[in-house]
């Protein structure tokens, strides 16, 4: 190597190890606080989100992010958050400053946080756990699953991290009848409004969502976690009116 210790060639030199995004060691416990045992010599800590799960490190750069925000050291998590996550209470807190729409966008993508020293060298990067911030921002008391109101029917799903949700309706032979966009989407709850002609139809939700196990954006269909009736193989939920005279 040349110029490592002087202006001379030397027989050997240390090659810096490339930083990778490893583990899931950061904890976003509430909107304004992320807990992480960042390297002691970190001068800058940055949170990244990618809607296409394209985060990738190239040298000291994090590529593929749609959104990034520098976090402030010396942050403080609330007493409520620290009591809820007592096993994390000793970790340093970093202040997160995002607008509500930015926060929602971030939570719908792949997340990572990286630490840099004073010269801009990336020291460490890790993925982010999000149950705390999701519970804080998207808890709901809205009715979920199938709801009847006279001749009107609604089907609701709580999916705050989903990038999109559709309702797929199937006939008795499980042939696709219709794929519907949500009538509303408030606070992470997708609502699909219909009428009594939906009764006895089968249905599934078609989601596009970041999956932490595959670390990819996935598209697939799922049954309703609030199903009150299922097909014989339990692969489809069914819309039924439990208050109807024939039930």
GROMACS .gro file of C-alpha atoms in nm:
model
  247
    1UNK     CA    1   0.000   0.000   0.000
    2UNK     CA    2   0.115   0.354  -0.065
    3UNK     CA    3   0.077   0.656   0.156
    4UNK     CA    4  -0.085   0.483   0.454
    5UNK     CA    5   0.180   0.587   0.705
    6UNK     CA    6   0.407   0.803   0.488
    7UNK     CA    7   0.491   0.874   0.128
    8UNK     CA    8   0.648   0.531   0.093
    9UNK     CA    9   0.525   0.191  -0.011
   10UNK     CA   10   0.471  -0.056   0.272
   11UNK     CA   11   0.439  -0.434   0.263
   12UNK     CA   12   0.094  -0.448   0.420
   13UNK     CA   13  -0.190  -0.219   0.518
   14UNK     CA   14  -0.523  -0.232   0.697
   15UNK     CA   15  -0.823  -0.224   0.469
   16UNK     CA   16  -1.130  -0.078   0.645
   17UNK     CA   17  -1.415  -0.324   0.673
   18UNK     CA   18  -1.724  -0.233   0.474
   19UNK     CA   19  -2.022  -0.141   0.690
   20UNK     CA   20  -2.337  -0.348   0.637
   21UNK     CA   21  -2.692  -0.307   0.763
   22UNK     CA   22  -2.702  -0.571   1.033
   23UNK     CA   23  -2.944  -0.682   1.305
   24UNK     CA   24  -3.249  -0.484   1.419
   25UNK     CA   25  -3.087  -0.298   1.705
   26UNK     CA   26  -3.265   0.040   1.690
   27UNK     CA   27  -3.604   0.092   1.852
   28UNK     CA   28  -3.841   0.368   1.741
   29UNK     CA   29  -4.047   0.372   2.059
   30UNK     CA   30  -4.252   0.686   1.993
   31UNK     CA   31  -4.277   0.961   1.733
   32UNK     CA   32  -4.000   1.174   1.879
   33UNK     CA   33  -3.763   0.913   2.018
   34UNK     CA   34  -3.544   0.639   1.874
   35UNK     CA   35  -3.333   0.428   2.110
   36UNK     CA   36  -3.005   0.286   1.985
   37UNK     CA   37  -2.665   0.205   2.131
   38UNK     CA   38  -2.481   0.392   1.857
   39UNK     CA   39  -2.097   0.392   1.844
   40UNK     CA   40  -1.946   0.623   2.104
   41UNK     CA   41  -1.762   0.830   1.843
   42UNK     CA   42  -2.074   0.889   1.631
   43UNK     CA   43  -2.121   1.256   1.543
   44UNK     CA   44  -2.422   1.213   1.313
   45UNK     CA   45  -2.704   0.958   1.324
   46UNK     CA   46  -2.945   0.942   1.030
   47UNK     CA   47  -3.273   0.758   0.984
   48UNK     CA   48  -3.354   0.632   0.632
   49UNK     CA   49  -3.670   0.492   0.471
   50UNK     CA   50  -3.712   0.330   0.129
   51UNK     CA   51  -4.056   0.264  -0.024
   52UNK     CA   52  -3.895   0.010  -0.259
   53UNK     CA   53  -3.678  -0.166   0.002
   54UNK     CA   54  -3.369  -0.050  -0.188
   55UNK     CA   55  -3.148   0.066   0.101
   56UNK     CA   56  -2.789  -0.023   0.025
   57UNK     CA   57  -2.454   0.100   0.151
   58UNK     CA   58  -2.188   0.213  -0.095
   59UNK     CA   59  -1.879   0.330   0.088
   60UNK     CA   60  -2.002   0.592   0.333
   61UNK     CA   61  -2.330   0.654   0.149
   62UNK     CA   62  -2.673   0.505   0.212
   63UNK     CA   63  -2.840   0.469  -0.127
   64UNK     CA   64  -3.203   0.399  -0.216
   65UNK     CA   65  -3.376   0.617   0.044
   66UNK     CA   66  -3.690   0.817  -0.037
   67UNK     CA   67  -3.672   0.992   0.298
   68UNK     CA   68  -3.388   1.063   0.540
   69UNK     CA   69  -3.364   1.269   0.855
   70UNK     CA   70  -3.073   1.348   1.085
   71UNK     CA   71  -3.149   1.262   1.447
   72UNK     CA   72  -3.042   1.474   1.741
   73UNK     CA   73  -2.841   1.314   2.018
   74UNK     CA   74  -2.942   1.373   2.376
   75UNK     CA   75  -3.308   1.303   2.305
   76UNK     CA   76  -3.547   1.194   2.577
   77UNK     CA   77  -3.814   0.927   2.556
   78UNK     CA   78  -4.132   0.982   2.757
   79UNK     CA   79  -4.186   0.810   3.090
   80UNK     CA   80  -4.470   0.617   2.927
   81UNK     CA   81  -4.245   0.480   2.654
   82UNK     CA   82  -3.967   0.392   2.897
   83UNK     CA   83  -4.213   0.213   3.123
   84UNK     CA   84  -4.355   0.022   2.826
   85UNK     CA   85  -4.008  -0.074   2.702
   86UNK     CA   86  -3.826  -0.110   3.034
   87UNK     CA   87  -3.567  -0.344   2.885
   88UNK     CA   88  -3.458  -0.059   2.654
   89UNK     CA   89  -3.457   0.222   2.910
   90UNK     CA   90  -3.076   0.231   2.939
   91UNK     CA   91  -3.021   0.289   2.565
   92UNK     CA   92  -2.929   0.639   2.441
   93UNK     CA   93  -3.222   0.829   2.292
   94UNK     CA   94  -3.215   1.025   1.966
   95UNK     CA   95  -3.475   1.287   1.884
   96UNK     CA   96  -3.678   1.225   1.567
   97UNK     CA   97  -3.842   1.525   1.398
   98UNK     CA   98  -4.087   1.430   1.125
   99UNK     CA   99  -4.420   1.570   1.008
  100UNK     CA  100  -4.716   1.328   1.039
  101UNK     CA  101  -4.717   1.250   0.665
  102UNK     CA  102  -4.342   1.191   0.668
  103UNK     CA  103  -4.379   0.959   0.966
  104UNK     CA  104  -4.649   0.758   0.787
  105UNK     CA  105  -4.433   0.741   0.474
  106UNK     CA  106  -4.132   0.624   0.672
  107UNK     CA  107  -4.327   0.348   0.847
  108UNK     CA  108  -4.454   0.212   0.515
  109UNK     CA  109  -4.103   0.145   0.390
  110UNK     CA  110  -3.779  -0.033   0.474
  111UNK     CA  111  -3.608   0.143   0.764
  112UNK     CA  112  -3.245   0.170   0.870
  113UNK     CA  113  -3.039   0.400   1.088
  114UNK     CA  114  -2.670   0.475   1.037
  115UNK     CA  115  -2.400   0.643   1.246
  116UNK     CA  116  -2.115   0.856   1.106
  117UNK     CA  117  -1.803   1.000   1.268
  118UNK     CA  118  -1.691   1.363   1.239
  119UNK     CA  119  -1.523   1.301   0.903
  120UNK     CA  120  -1.840   1.148   0.754
  121UNK     CA  121  -1.718   0.789   0.771
  122UNK     CA  122  -2.004   0.547   0.826
  123UNK     CA  123  -1.942   0.351   1.145
  124UNK     CA  124  -2.244   0.126   1.181
  125UNK     CA  125  -2.593   0.067   1.041
  126UNK     CA  126  -2.887  -0.136   1.163
  127UNK     CA  127  -3.256  -0.192   1.097
  128UNK     CA  128  -3.531  -0.040   1.311
  129UNK     CA  129  -3.805  -0.195   1.524
  130UNK     CA  130  -4.130   0.003   1.513
  131UNK     CA  131  -4.404  -0.142   1.740
  132UNK     CA  132  -4.386   0.153   1.981
  133UNK     CA  133  -4.428   0.431   1.726
  134UNK     CA  134  -4.701   0.237   1.543
  135UNK     CA  135  -4.901   0.185   1.864
  136UNK     CA  136  -4.867   0.552   1.954
  137UNK     CA  137  -4.985   0.686   1.619
  138UNK     CA  138  -5.227   0.430   1.480
  139UNK     CA  139  -5.416   0.272   1.767
  140UNK     CA  140  -5.786   0.255   1.690
  141UNK     CA  141  -6.119   0.176   1.849
  142UNK     CA  142  -6.292   0.156   1.510
  143UNK     CA  143  -6.488  -0.166   1.443
  144UNK     CA  144  -6.289  -0.406   1.227
  145UNK     CA  145  -6.395  -0.692   1.002
  146UNK     CA  146  -6.750  -0.719   0.865
  147UNK     CA  147  -7.012  -0.476   0.995
  148UNK     CA  148  -7.381  -0.455   0.896
  149UNK     CA  149  -7.596  -0.144   0.927
  150UNK     CA  150  -7.935  -0.217   0.781
  151UNK     CA  151  -7.879  -0.296   0.414
  152UNK     CA  152  -7.529  -0.149   0.418
  153UNK     CA  153  -7.216  -0.358   0.468
  154UNK     CA  154  -6.863  -0.249   0.546
  155UNK     CA  155  -6.539  -0.444   0.571
  156UNK     CA  156  -6.249  -0.286   0.759
  157UNK     CA  157  -5.882  -0.371   0.804
  158UNK     CA  158  -5.620  -0.210   1.029
  159UNK     CA  159  -5.296  -0.202   0.828
  160UNK     CA  160  -5.101   0.118   0.902
  161UNK     CA  161  -4.775   0.001   0.743
  162UNK     CA  162  -4.933  -0.117   0.416
  163UNK     CA  163  -4.855   0.082   0.103
  164UNK     CA  164  -5.186  -0.024  -0.052
  165UNK     CA  165  -5.485  -0.240   0.033
  166UNK     CA  166  -5.764  -0.368  -0.194
  167UNK     CA  167  -6.067  -0.584  -0.119
  168UNK     CA  168  -6.104  -0.886  -0.349
  169UNK     CA  169  -6.453  -1.039  -0.360
  170UNK     CA  170  -6.510  -1.402  -0.469
  171UNK     CA  171  -6.821  -1.600  -0.557
  172UNK     CA  172  -6.924  -1.939  -0.415
  173UNK     CA  173  -6.680  -2.115  -0.653
  174UNK     CA  174  -6.402  -1.879  -0.537
  175UNK     CA  175  -6.385  -1.699  -0.870
  176UNK     CA  176  -6.277  -1.336  -0.843
  177UNK     CA  177  -6.583  -1.113  -0.883
  178UNK     CA  178  -6.440  -0.769  -0.815
  179UNK     CA  179  -6.136  -0.592  -0.673
  180UNK     CA  180  -6.220  -0.273  -0.485
  181UNK     CA  181  -6.024   0.028  -0.366
  182UNK     CA  182  -6.097   0.147  -0.011
  183UNK     CA  183  -6.381   0.391   0.047
  184UNK     CA  184  -6.170   0.556   0.316
  185UNK     CA  185  -5.836   0.522   0.488
  186UNK     CA  186  -5.803   0.701   0.817
  187UNK     CA  187  -5.536   0.643   1.078
  188UNK     CA  188  -5.424   0.322   0.911
  189UNK     CA  189  -5.774   0.169   0.897
  190UNK     CA  190  -5.898   0.081   0.548
  191UNK     CA  191  -6.278   0.073   0.509
  192UNK     CA  192  -6.465  -0.079   0.213
  193UNK     CA  193  -6.834   0.010   0.184
  194UNK     CA  194  -7.092  -0.206   0.006
  195UNK     CA  195  -7.445  -0.337   0.038
  196UNK     CA  196  -7.635  -0.655   0.113
  197UNK     CA  197  -7.545  -0.805  -0.226
  198UNK     CA  198  -7.207  -0.880  -0.070
  199UNK     CA  199  -7.369  -1.124   0.175
  200UNK     CA  200  -7.223  -1.476   0.149
  201UNK     CA  201  -6.946  -1.366  -0.087
  202UNK     CA  202  -6.593  -1.468   0.004
  203UNK     CA  203  -6.317  -1.211   0.030
  204UNK     CA  204  -5.949  -1.149   0.090
  205UNK     CA  205  -5.737  -0.838   0.127
  206UNK     CA  206  -5.469  -0.774  -0.136
  207UNK     CA  207  -5.180  -0.592   0.030
  208UNK     CA  208  -4.856  -0.434  -0.078
  209UNK     CA  209  -4.636  -0.399   0.229
  210UNK     CA  210  -4.276  -0.410   0.346
  211UNK     CA  211  -4.205  -0.745   0.510
  212UNK     CA  212  -3.922  -0.746   0.768
  213UNK     CA  213  -3.851  -1.118   0.726
  214UNK     CA  214  -3.786  -1.105   0.352
  215UNK     CA  215  -3.663  -0.743   0.376
  216UNK     CA  216  -3.859  -0.676   0.058
  217UNK     CA  217  -4.181  -0.507  -0.054
  218UNK     CA  218  -4.428  -0.796  -0.090
  219UNK     CA  219  -4.769  -0.820  -0.259
  220UNK     CA  220  -5.004  -1.096  -0.150
  221UNK     CA  221  -5.358  -1.176  -0.036
  222UNK     CA  222  -5.458  -1.248   0.322
  223UNK     CA  223  -5.775  -1.343   0.503
  224UNK     CA  224  -5.937  -1.109   0.752
  225UNK     CA  225  -5.795  -1.146   1.107
  226UNK     CA  226  -6.148  -1.059   1.226
  227UNK     CA  227  -6.317  -1.326   1.010
  228UNK     CA  228  -6.650  -1.452   1.141
  229UNK     CA  229  -6.676  -1.720   0.869
  230UNK     CA  230  -6.425  -1.893   0.643
  231UNK     CA  231  -6.421  -2.121   0.339
  232UNK     CA  232  -6.379  -2.494   0.399
  233UNK     CA  233  -6.003  -2.472   0.357
  234UNK     CA  234  -5.982  -2.148   0.561
  235UNK     CA  235  -5.814  -1.974   0.267
  236UNK     CA  236  -6.093  -1.717   0.223
  237UNK     CA  237  -6.299  -1.510   0.465
  238UNK     CA  238  -6.676  -1.488   0.413
  239UNK     CA  239  -6.920  -1.200   0.453
  240UNK     CA  240  -7.210  -1.317   0.665
  241UNK     CA  241  -7.476  -1.138   0.869
  242UNK     CA  242  -7.493  -1.306   1.208
  243UNK     CA  243  -7.815  -1.119   1.286
  244UNK     CA  244  -8.001  -1.246   0.979
  245UNK     CA  245  -8.299  -1.471   1.044
  246UNK     CA  246  -8.140  -1.766   0.861
  247UNK     CA  247  -7.825  -1.764   1.076
   0.00000   0.00000   0.00000
